[in-house]
Coordinates of C-alpha atoms in Angstrom, one line a residue:
M1 CA 56.4 88.4 75.0
R2 CA 56.3 92.2 75.2
Q3 CA 55.6 94.8 77.9
I4 CA 52.5 96.9 77.7
S5 CA 51.8 100.5 78.7
P6 CA 49.2 101.6 81.1
I7 CA 46.9 102.6 78.2
M8 CA 47.3 99.0 76.8
M9 CA 46.6 97.8 80.3
T10 CA 43.3 99.6 80.4
C11 CA 42.5 98.2 77.0
S12 CA 43.3 94.7 78.3
C13 CA 40.7 95.1 81.0
L14 CA 38.1 96.4 78.6
M15 CA 38.8 93.5 76.3
F16 CA 38.5 91.1 79.2
I17 CA 35.2 92.5 80.3
A18 CA 33.8 92.7 76.8
T19 CA 34.0 88.9 76.4
L20 CA 31.2 88.3 78.9
P21 CA 28.3 89.1 76.6
L22 CA 29.8 86.7 74.1
L23 CA 29.2 83.9 76.5
T24 CA 25.5 84.1 75.7
N25 CA 26.0 82.5 72.3
G26 CA 24.6 79.0 72.0
F27 CA 27.6 77.8 69.9
A28 CA 31.3 77.5 70.2
I29 CA 33.2 80.7 69.9
N30 CA 36.9 81.7 70.1
K31 CA 37.7 85.1 71.4
R32 CA 40.9 86.7 72.5
I33 CA 41.2 87.6 76.2
T34 CA 44.1 89.7 77.4
T35 CA 45.4 88.9 80.9
I36 CA 48.5 89.6 82.9
P37 CA 50.0 86.3 83.9
S38 CA 53.3 87.6 85.3
S39 CA 54.8 90.6 87.0
Q40 CA 56.1 91.7 83.6
A41 CA 52.6 92.3 82.4
T42 CA 52.6 90.4 79.2
I43 CA 49.8 89.6 76.9
S44 CA 48.5 86.0 76.5
N45 CA 45.6 84.3 74.7
R46 CA 42.9 82.2 76.3
N47 CA 39.9 80.7 74.7
I48 CA 36.4 81.3 76.0
I49 CA 34.2 78.4 75.0
S50 CA 30.5 78.1 75.3
S51 CA 29.4 74.7 74.1
S52 CA 25.7 75.2 75.0
V53 CA 23.4 77.1 77.3
S54 CA 23.5 74.4 79.9
S55 CA 27.3 73.7 79.7
L56 CA 29.2 76.9 79.9
Y57 CA 32.8 77.1 81.0
V58 CA 36.1 78.8 80.3
A59 CA 39.0 76.8 79.0
G60 CA 41.8 76.2 81.5
S61 CA 40.9 77.7 84.8
E62 CA 37.6 79.1 83.7
I63 CA 38.5 82.8 83.9
D64 CA 42.1 84.0 84.3
E65 CA 42.9 86.2 87.2
I66 CA 45.7 88.8 87.4
S67 CA 48.6 87.3 89.4
E68 CA 51.9 88.4 90.7
L69 CA 50.9 92.1 91.0
P70 CA 53.3 94.4 92.8
S71 CA 51.4 93.9 96.1
D72 CA 50.2 90.7 97.5
N73 CA 47.3 92.4 99.2
N74 CA 45.7 94.3 96.4
D75 CA 42.2 93.6 97.6
N76 CA 43.0 95.6 100.7
E77 CA 43.5 98.7 98.6
L78 CA 39.8 98.9 97.8
P79 CA 37.1 99.8 100.4
L80 CA 35.9 96.8 102.3
T81 CA 32.4 97.3 100.9
Y82 CA 33.8 96.7 97.4
L83 CA 35.0 93.3 98.4
E84 CA 31.6 92.5 99.9
L85 CA 29.9 93.6 96.7
V86 CA 31.8 91.0 94.7
N87 CA 30.5 88.0 96.7
L88 CA 27.8 86.8 94.3
P89 CA 25.0 84.4 95.5
R90 CA 24.9 80.7 94.4
H91 CA 22.0 78.6 93.3
P92 CA 21.4 75.6 95.7
T93 CA 20.8 73.1 92.9
N94 CA 21.6 74.6 89.4
E95 CA 25.3 74.1 88.8
A96 CA 25.2 75.5 85.2
A97 CA 23.8 78.7 86.7
N98 CA 26.6 78.7 89.3
T99 CA 29.1 78.4 86.6
I100 CA 27.9 81.8 85.3
L101 CA 27.9 83.3 88.7
T102 CA 31.4 82.0 89.6
A103 CA 32.8 83.2 86.3
T104 CA 31.3 86.7 86.8
E105 CA 32.7 86.9 90.4
K106 CA 36.2 86.0 89.2
A107 CA 35.9 88.5 86.3
I108 CA 34.9 91.3 88.6
R109 CA 37.8 90.5 91.0
S110 CA 40.2 90.4 88.1
M111 CA 38.9 93.7 86.8
Q112 CA 39.4 95.3 90.2
K113 CA 43.0 94.2 90.3
C114 CA 43.6 95.3 86.8
E115 CA 42.3 98.8 87.6
L116 CA 44.5 99.0 90.8
Y117 CA 47.6 97.9 88.9
N118 CA 46.9 100.4 86.1
D119 CA 46.6 103.2 88.7
K120 CA 50.0 102.3 90.1
V121 CA 51.7 102.3 86.7
S122 CA 49.9 105.5 85.6
A123 CA 51.2 107.3 88.6
N124 CA 54.5 107.4 86.9
I125 CA 53.1 109.2 83.8
E126 CA 50.9 111.8 85.6
Q127 CA 51.4 114.6 83.0
P128 CA 49.7 112.8 80.0
E129 CA 46.9 111.8 82.3
K130 CA 46.3 115.5 83.3
E131 CA 46.4 116.5 79.7
T132 CA 43.9 113.9 78.7
L133 CA 41.6 115.0 81.6
L134 CA 41.9 118.7 80.6
M135 CA 41.0 117.8 77.0
E136 CA 37.9 115.9 78.2
T137 CA 36.7 118.5 80.7
E138 CA 37.2 121.4 78.3
S139 CA 35.7 119.8 75.2
V140 CA 32.6 121.2 73.5
Y141 CA 30.1 118.3 73.1
A142 CA 27.6 118.1 70.2
N143 CA 24.1 116.8 70.2
S144 CA 23.6 117.8 66.5
Y145 CA 25.6 119.0 63.6
V146 CA 26.7 122.7 64.0
D147 CA 28.8 124.6 61.5
L148 CA 30.2 127.7 63.3
S149 CA 31.1 129.4 60.0
K150 CA 27.3 129.8 59.3
V151 CA 26.7 131.3 62.7
S152 CA 26.6 135.1 62.2
T153 CA 25.3 136.2 65.6
I154 CA 26.0 134.9 69.0
G155 CA 24.1 135.9 72.1
F156 CA 25.4 135.2 75.7
D157 CA 23.7 135.0 79.1
Y158 CA 25.5 136.6 82.0
D159 CA 24.9 134.6 85.3
Y160 CA 26.8 131.3 85.3
T161 CA 27.7 131.8 81.7
L162 CA 30.0 134.8 81.1
V163 CA 30.6 135.0 84.9
T164 CA 30.6 132.1 87.3
Y165 CA 30.5 132.2 91.1
T166 CA 32.2 130.8 94.1
Q167 CA 30.2 128.7 96.6
E168 CA 30.1 131.9 98.8
L169 CA 27.3 133.2 96.6
L170 CA 24.9 130.3 97.2
G171 CA 25.7 130.5 100.9
L172 CA 24.8 134.2 100.9
I173 CA 21.5 133.5 99.1
Y174 CA 20.7 130.7 101.5
D175 CA 21.4 132.9 104.6
M176 CA 19.3 135.8 103.2
A177 CA 16.4 133.7 102.3
L178 CA 16.5 131.9 105.7
R179 CA 16.4 135.3 107.5
R180 CA 13.4 136.3 105.3
L181 CA 11.5 133.1 106.4
V182 CA 12.1 134.0 110.1
E183 CA 11.5 137.8 109.9
E184 CA 8.7 138.0 107.2
K185 CA 7.0 134.6 107.6
E186 CA 7.5 134.2 111.4
Y187 CA 9.3 130.9 111.2
P188 CA 10.9 129.8 114.5
R189 CA 13.8 132.1 115.3
E190 CA 15.7 129.0 116.5
M191 CA 16.3 128.3 112.8
L192 CA 18.8 131.2 112.8
E193 CA 20.5 129.9 115.9
S194 CA 20.6 126.2 115.1
G195 CA 23.5 126.4 112.7
L196 CA 21.6 125.9 109.4
R197 CA 24.1 126.6 106.5
F198 CA 24.1 126.0 102.8
D199 CA 25.6 122.5 102.0
P200 CA 27.2 122.4 98.6
F201 CA 27.3 118.6 98.7
F202 CA 23.6 118.0 99.2
S203 CA 21.9 119.0 96.0
I204 CA 22.3 119.2 92.2
R205 CA 20.4 121.1 89.7
G206 CA 17.7 119.5 87.5
L207 CA 15.6 118.4 90.6
A208 CA 12.0 119.2 91.4
V209 CA 10.2 119.8 94.7
D210 CA 6.8 118.2 95.3
R211 CA 4.5 120.8 96.7
E212 CA 2.2 118.2 98.3
N213 CA 4.8 116.6 100.6
G214 CA 7.9 118.8 100.4
W215 CA 10.0 116.0 98.9
I216 CA 12.9 116.8 96.6
C217 CA 12.8 114.5 93.6
H218 CA 15.2 113.4 91.0
L219 CA 13.3 112.6 87.8
S220 CA 14.2 110.3 85.0
Y221 CA 13.6 111.2 81.3
T222 CA 10.3 109.3 81.6
H223 CA 9.3 111.5 84.5
K224 CA 9.6 108.7 87.0
V225 CA 10.9 109.6 90.5
A226 CA 14.2 107.8 90.6
S227 CA 14.9 109.0 94.1
A228 CA 13.5 111.5 96.6
W229 CA 14.5 113.1 99.9
E230 CA 12.3 114.3 102.7
G231 CA 14.4 116.7 104.6
R232 CA 17.8 115.2 104.8
H233 CA 16.6 111.6 104.7
R234 CA 16.2 109.5 101.6
V235 CA 12.6 108.3 100.9
S236 CA 12.4 104.5 100.9
R237 CA 11.3 102.7 97.7
P238 CA 8.0 101.4 99.3
N239 CA 7.1 105.0 100.3
L240 CA 7.9 106.2 96.8
M241 CA 5.7 103.5 95.3
A242 CA 2.9 104.3 97.7
E243 CA 3.0 108.1 97.1
Y244 CA 3.2 107.9 93.3
S245 CA 0.5 105.3 92.5
G246 CA 2.8 102.3 92.5
K247 CA 4.7 103.4 89.5
R248 CA 6.9 106.3 90.9
A249 CA 5.4 108.6 88.3
L250 CA 2.7 111.3 88.0
S251 CA 0.3 112.1 85.2
P252 CA 1.1 115.2 83.2
S253 CA -1.7 117.2 85.0
E254 CA -0.4 116.0 88.4
R255 CA 3.1 117.0 87.5
K256 CA 2.1 120.5 86.5
R257 CA 0.1 120.9 89.8
R258 CA 2.6 119.3 92.2
L259 CA 6.1 119.6 90.9
K260 CA 8.2 122.8 90.8
P261 CA 11.4 122.4 88.7
L262 CA 14.7 123.5 90.2
N263 CA 16.7 123.8 87.0
D264 CA 19.4 126.4 87.3
L265 CA 22.5 126.5 89.5
F266 CA 21.0 129.2 91.7
S267 CA 18.3 126.6 92.7
M268 CA 20.9 124.6 94.6
A269 CA 20.5 127.1 97.5
E270 CA 16.7 126.8 97.1
C271 CA 16.8 123.0 97.3
C272 CA 19.1 123.0 100.3
L273 CA 17.0 125.4 102.3
M274 CA 13.8 123.4 101.4
A275 CA 15.3 120.2 102.8
D276 CA 16.7 121.9 105.9
T277 CA 13.4 123.6 106.7
V278 CA 11.5 120.3 106.4
Q279 CA 14.1 118.5 108.5
F280 CA 14.0 121.2 111.2
F281 CA 10.3 120.6 111.6
L282 CA 10.6 116.9 111.6
D283 CA 13.4 116.8 114.2
R284 CA 11.3 118.9 116.6
D285 CA 7.9 117.3 115.9
I286 CA 6.6 120.6 114.8
P287 CA 3.4 120.2 112.7
F288 CA 3.6 122.0 109.4
C289 CA 1.9 122.1 106.0
P290 CA 4.3 121.0 103.3
R291 CA 2.7 123.0 100.5
S292 CA 2.9 126.2 102.7
A293 CA 6.5 125.5 103.6
V294 CA 7.4 124.9 99.9
N295 CA 5.7 128.1 98.8
D296 CA 7.4 130.1 101.6
V297 CA 10.9 128.9 100.8
L298 CA 10.3 129.5 97.1
G299 CA 9.0 133.0 97.8
S300 CA 11.9 133.8 100.1
I301 CA 14.4 132.8 97.5
T302 CA 12.5 134.8 94.8
N303 CA 12.3 137.9 97.0
T304 CA 16.0 137.6 97.7
H305 CA 16.7 137.8 94.0
I306 CA 14.2 140.6 93.3
S307 CA 15.3 142.8 96.2
G308 CA 18.8 143.1 94.8
D309 CA 20.2 142.8 98.3
F310 CA 22.7 140.0 97.5
H311 CA 23.6 141.7 94.1
K312 CA 24.8 144.8 96.1
L313 CA 27.0 142.7 98.3
V314 CA 28.4 140.7 95.4
A315 CA 29.2 143.9 93.4
Q316 CA 31.0 145.4 96.4
E317 CA 33.3 142.3 96.8
P318 CA 33.7 140.8 93.3
E319 CA 36.9 139.0 94.3
K320 CA 35.0 137.1 96.9
Y321 CA 32.0 136.0 94.8
F322 CA 33.2 135.9 91.2
E323 CA 35.5 133.3 89.8
E324 CA 38.3 134.5 87.5
K325 CA 37.7 134.0 83.8
P326 CA 41.2 134.1 82.2
H327 CA 40.0 132.9 78.8
L328 CA 36.8 134.8 78.3
K329 CA 38.2 137.9 76.6
Q330 CA 40.2 135.6 74.2
V331 CA 36.9 133.8 73.2
L332 CA 35.0 137.0 72.7
D333 CA 37.8 138.7 70.7
G334 CA 38.1 135.6 68.5
M335 CA 34.4 135.7 67.7
K336 CA 34.6 139.4 66.9
D337 CA 37.7 139.0 64.7
A338 CA 35.8 136.4 62.8
G339 CA 33.1 138.9 61.9
K340 CA 30.5 137.6 64.2
R341 CA 28.0 139.9 66.0
L342 CA 27.8 139.6 69.8
I343 CA 24.6 140.2 71.8
F344 CA 24.6 140.5 75.6
V345 CA 21.2 139.4 77.0
S346 CA 20.9 139.1 80.8
N347 CA 18.1 139.1 83.4
S348 CA 20.3 140.9 85.8
P349 CA 20.4 144.7 86.2
F350 CA 23.0 146.7 84.4
W351 CA 25.0 147.9 87.4
Y352 CA 25.3 144.3 88.5
C353 CA 26.4 143.1 85.1
D354 CA 28.8 146.0 84.9
A355 CA 30.5 145.0 88.2
G356 CA 31.0 141.4 87.1
M357 CA 32.2 142.1 83.6
N358 CA 34.5 144.8 84.9
Y359 CA 36.1 142.1 87.1
V360 CA 36.4 139.3 84.6
V361 CA 37.1 141.3 81.4
G362 CA 37.9 144.9 82.2
P363 CA 36.3 148.4 82.2
D364 CA 36.1 148.4 78.4
W365 CA 34.0 145.2 78.3
R366 CA 31.1 146.9 76.4
D367 CA 33.3 147.6 73.4
Q368 CA 33.1 144.0 72.4
W369 CA 29.3 143.9 72.1
D370 CA 27.1 145.0 69.3
V371 CA 24.0 145.1 71.6
V372 CA 23.8 145.0 75.4
I373 CA 20.4 144.2 77.0
T374 CA 20.0 143.9 80.8
S375 CA 17.0 143.1 82.9
A376 CA 15.6 141.3 79.9
G377 CA 13.1 139.2 81.7
K378 CA 13.7 135.9 79.9
P379 CA 11.8 133.8 79.0
A380 CA 9.2 136.5 78.5
F381 CA 11.9 138.2 76.2
Y382 CA 11.2 135.3 73.8
T383 CA 7.5 134.7 74.3
E384 CA 6.0 138.2 74.5
D385 CA 5.8 140.7 71.7
N386 CA 4.7 143.9 73.3
R387 CA 7.6 144.8 75.6
P388 CA 9.4 148.0 74.3
F389 CA 13.1 148.6 75.0
R390 CA 14.2 151.4 77.4
E391 CA 17.7 152.9 77.4
V392 CA 19.7 152.8 80.6
D393 CA 21.7 155.8 81.6
I394 CA 25.2 154.3 82.1
G395 CA 26.2 157.0 84.6
T396 CA 23.2 156.9 86.9
G397 CA 21.6 153.5 86.1
K398 CA 18.2 155.2 85.6
L399 CA 15.9 154.6 82.7
K400 CA 15.6 157.3 80.0
F401 CA 12.1 158.3 78.9
R402 CA 12.8 158.5 75.1
Q403 CA 11.3 155.9 72.8
V404 CA 13.9 153.4 71.5
L405 CA 13.6 152.9 67.8
K406 CA 17.2 151.7 67.1
L407 CA 19.7 149.8 69.2
K408 CA 23.2 151.4 69.0
K409 CA 26.5 149.9 69.9
G410 CA 28.0 151.2 73.1
R411 CA 24.6 151.9 74.8
V412 CA 22.7 149.7 77.3
Y413 CA 19.1 148.7 77.0
T414 CA 16.6 147.0 79.3
A415 CA 13.4 144.9 78.9
G416 CA 12.3 144.5 75.3
C417 CA 11.5 141.3 73.4
L418 CA 12.8 139.5 70.3
K419 CA 10.2 141.1 68.1
E420 CA 11.3 144.6 69.2
L421 CA 14.9 143.6 68.8
T422 CA 14.4 142.6 65.2
Q423 CA 12.7 145.9 64.5
C424 CA 15.4 148.0 66.2
I425 CA 18.4 146.7 64.3
N426 CA 19.3 147.0 60.6
W427 CA 21.5 143.9 60.2
S428 CA 21.3 142.2 56.8
H429 CA 19.7 138.8 56.5
P430 CA 22.3 136.0 57.1
L431 CA 21.4 134.3 53.8
S432 CA 20.8 137.4 51.7
S433 CA 24.1 137.0 49.8
S434 CA 23.2 133.5 48.6
S435 CA 23.3 133.3 44.8
D436 CA 21.0 130.3 44.7
Q437 CA 17.5 131.5 45.5
D438 CA 16.3 127.9 46.0
D439 CA 18.6 127.7 49.1
I440 CA 16.9 130.6 50.8
P441 CA 13.9 129.1 52.8
Y442 CA 12.9 132.5 54.2
D443 CA 10.6 135.2 52.8
D444 CA 11.4 138.8 52.7
I445 CA 10.0 139.7 56.1
Y446 CA 11.8 136.9 57.9
S447 CA 14.1 138.3 60.6
P448 CA 17.8 137.6 60.5
L449 CA 17.4 136.8 64.3
T450 CA 14.9 134.0 63.8
S451 CA 17.2 131.4 62.2
P452 CA 19.8 128.8 63.1
N453 CA 22.4 131.3 62.1
V454 CA 21.9 132.8 65.6
M455 CA 23.5 130.9 68.5
Y456 CA 22.6 131.6 72.1
V457 CA 24.9 130.5 74.9
G458 CA 23.4 130.2 78.4
D459 CA 23.2 128.0 81.6
S460 CA 19.5 127.8 82.2
L461 CA 17.7 125.4 79.9
F462 CA 14.3 126.8 80.3
A463 CA 15.0 130.5 80.9
D464 CA 17.7 130.8 78.2
L465 CA 17.5 128.0 75.7
V466 CA 14.3 126.1 75.3
D467 CA 12.2 129.0 73.8
A468 CA 15.1 130.2 71.7
K469 CA 15.3 126.7 70.1
R470 CA 11.6 125.8 70.0
E471 CA 10.1 129.1 68.9
F472 CA 12.9 130.6 66.8
G473 CA 15.1 127.8 65.7
W474 CA 18.3 129.2 67.1
T475 CA 21.3 127.1 67.6
T476 CA 21.7 126.7 71.3
A477 CA 24.7 126.0 73.5
A478 CA 24.4 125.1 77.2
V479 CA 27.0 125.9 79.8
T480 CA 27.0 122.9 82.1
P481 CA 29.9 122.9 84.6
E482 CA 28.8 119.5 85.9
V483 CA 30.3 118.0 82.7
G484 CA 33.8 118.9 83.9
W485 CA 33.2 118.0 87.6
E486 CA 31.7 114.6 86.7
I487 CA 34.3 113.6 84.1
E488 CA 37.0 114.2 86.7
L489 CA 35.2 112.2 89.3
Q490 CA 34.3 109.4 87.0
R491 CA 37.9 108.9 86.0
K492 CA 38.8 107.8 89.5
T493 CA 39.5 104.1 90.0
E494 CA 36.6 103.5 92.4
F495 CA 34.1 104.9 90.0
R496 CA 35.4 102.9 87.0
V497 CA 35.3 99.8 89.1
A498 CA 31.7 100.4 90.2
G499 CA 30.5 101.1 86.6
R500 CA 32.1 98.0 85.2
A501 CA 30.9 95.8 88.0
I502 CA 27.4 97.0 87.2
E503 CA 27.8 96.1 83.6
M504 CA 29.2 92.7 84.4
L505 CA 26.4 91.9 86.9
L506 CA 23.7 92.9 84.5
N507 CA 25.3 90.7 81.7
S508 CA 25.4 87.9 84.2
L509 CA 21.7 88.3 85.0
R510 CA 21.0 88.1 81.3
L511 CA 23.1 84.9 81.0
Y512 CA 21.5 83.4 84.1
Q513 CA 18.0 83.9 82.8
R514 CA 18.9 82.5 79.4
Q515 CA 20.3 79.4 81.2
L516 CA 17.0 79.0 83.1
G517 CA 15.0 78.9 79.9
T518 CA 11.5 80.0 79.2
G519 CA 9.7 78.1 81.9
L520 CA 8.4 79.3 85.3
R521 CA 11.0 80.2 87.8
S522 CA 11.5 78.4 91.1
K523 CA 11.7 80.1 94.4
E524 CA 15.5 79.5 94.4
D525 CA 15.8 80.9 90.9
L526 CA 14.1 84.2 91.9
E527 CA 16.1 84.5 95.2
V528 CA 19.4 84.5 93.3
M529 CA 18.1 87.2 90.9
D530 CA 16.8 89.3 93.8
K531 CA 20.2 89.1 95.5
M532 CA 22.0 90.0 92.2
E533 CA 19.7 93.0 91.7
R534 CA 20.4 94.2 95.2
L535 CA 24.1 94.0 94.4
V536 CA 23.6 96.2 91.3
S537 CA 21.6 98.7 93.4
S538 CA 24.4 98.8 96.0
W539 CA 27.0 99.5 93.3
R540 CA 24.8 102.3 92.1
D541 CA 24.6 103.7 95.6
E542 CA 28.4 103.6 95.6
Q543 CA 28.5 105.6 92.4
T544 CA 26.2 108.2 94.0
R545 CA 28.5 108.4 97.1
L546 CA 31.6 108.9 94.9
L547 CA 29.9 111.8 93.1
G548 CA 29.8 113.6 96.4
N549 CA 26.1 114.5 96.7
S550 CA 22.8 112.9 97.7
F551 CA 21.4 112.6 94.2
G552 CA 24.3 111.4 92.1
S553 CA 24.9 112.5 88.6
V554 CA 23.1 115.4 87.1
F555 CA 22.8 113.4 83.9
R556 CA 21.6 110.1 85.3
A557 CA 18.6 109.3 87.5
R558 CA 19.9 106.1 88.9
Y559 CA 20.3 103.9 85.8
Q560 CA 18.3 106.0 83.4
P561 CA 19.1 109.4 81.7
S562 CA 17.7 112.2 83.9
L563 CA 15.0 114.6 82.8
F564 CA 17.7 117.3 82.8
A565 CA 19.9 115.2 80.4
H566 CA 16.9 114.5 78.2
S567 CA 16.1 118.2 78.0
L568 CA 19.8 119.0 77.4
R569 CA 19.8 116.6 74.4
R570 CA 16.5 117.7 73.1
Y571 CA 16.9 121.5 73.2
C572 CA 20.7 122.1 73.1
D573 CA 22.9 121.6 70.0
L574 CA 26.1 122.0 72.0
Y575 CA 27.1 121.9 75.6
M576 CA 30.3 122.6 77.5
S577 CA 31.7 123.0 81.0
N578 CA 32.5 126.8 80.5
V579 CA 32.5 129.4 77.8
G580 CA 36.3 129.3 77.9
S581 CA 36.1 125.9 76.2
L582 CA 35.3 127.7 72.9
R583 CA 38.9 128.9 72.7
H584 CA 40.0 125.4 71.6
Y585 CA 38.0 125.7 68.4
S586 CA 38.1 127.7 65.2
P587 CA 35.2 130.2 64.6
Q588 CA 34.7 128.0 61.5
H589 CA 34.7 124.7 63.4
R590 CA 32.2 122.0 62.5
F591 CA 30.8 120.0 65.3
Y592 CA 29.7 116.4 64.7
P593 CA 27.4 114.6 67.1
E594 CA 28.1 111.2 68.5
S595 CA 26.0 108.3 67.2
P596 CA 22.5 109.0 68.6
K597 CA 21.6 105.5 69.7
L598 CA 18.4 105.5 71.7
L599 CA 16.9 102.0 71.6
S600 CA 18.3 98.8 73.0
H601 CA 18.6 97.0 69.7
E602 CA 20.7 99.9 68.4
I603 CA 22.9 99.9 71.4
R604 CA 23.5 96.2 71.4
G605 CA 24.6 96.3 67.8
S606 CA 27.8 94.3 67.7
N607 CA 26.7 92.0 70.5
P608 CA 23.7 90.2 69.0
G609 CA 24.2 87.3 71.5
M610 CA 23.0 89.5 74.4
F611 CA 19.7 88.1 75.6

């Protein structure tokens, strides 16, 4: 008998949960279950035996529960809803099916107690927990193999990449756009007086607004509408099915006509204003045209950006709107010291970029860059080929009339395109020094900037990264702060409990159906399954609540990967919560992706008994 650490305790819970799929085997199996039979938290063995599909039981007391925990009322430490969501239905006549349901219910309760106990013990070793969390939130994650030693040029976006913003900025954009609606589009002045404010806990990025009805939709990777909100109220499933042809999806032509993506972090203000405008009209029974309202809100947000009004206020109070970036200079210096060329490419005007970079790096920030391009107009910067560069007068901010034939370090340029960029630099080809000509897949006119040896780092998938990857084969790295936020939230006990309860309920449904066989289902059979599916849905609602917004995870649309996650995987080689994460890696680091399992038979792998 030996004591176990909190880490071993967590492993014990995982081993315990992992035994459930093994119950599907139609023959006797012996597997080790770890439980905690005493207050000393020791390890014991129990045998799970499945003698047949119709006779399934657990040796001894079916499934062990954790006993003699520090508190006699551990159930009371979880929300009441959690206890209600553990009460599984029972079949009125099928006892073999009830054996599965009873075992699952006991397993979920034991898992909950295990997590609570683990939390109590872990509280005494808080520092290692914090270090583990820091390592996870500041990791760089790989979707494909990347060798940084072969990356000779690195480009960076500015907004939400080199600089990040406080919530004050989105509130400012929201307020300015709302005022434009009232003053320029003659929306009710009461909107300014009714207390409408930006809500940072309503939306996420990666959503889309339906121009036809004003709904804000969260799309799965198959383009199905996983959830939608009309104003500040969630659209019911029946209404979703009715609106989207009974399949919660639109054809490609309909998607293009109806849906406007809201993909970057700035769009969170756009999304919130859209919902609040619709809700304002609904609450007051004011007739309105959804398509016109959507266009007006989108136009007001766009004009707020184009006008430069909020840029001026942000530049005047950088400490209010910009977050500090203590590690940014270290990252840029490390890349320069490793011999890599740095390109600054932003859609923002120079004077605004200068204000932000002065704040986060210092007045000499331009010394680190080989090329500085502002007001680049991405994605047109990638897709057009007839946009000449203009030089910006650093003192006045005005454009110079002279033709730009060569880009020089220390100067600032605007507009341009990738074709012009390749003509205005004289950098050598990244593979020109190779001794083996068979290894050089490029011809003599191929640009050194159209190869995987260039990496671009940005936050907006479609403005910064998609065309860079798709058209020019660049290595792409996405800045996704949601990775850090969600990892921190998902480590909380309540979220872990919800996630594991969902897994166990789904496994139980598989077992239940296997026990029922291949014949037609009775009314009672289907009622049990319906109730179980409602429990799964309720646990998923709980996960959404714990994530602190109306739509849940940026990377999951209910139970499927979101369209944002699909695009992130498809077009981005690397992703990280912030640029500072790169300081943890050598400029010659090699990133290896996780196993890219996409299909069910690959994921099941070691659990062939799942049915």
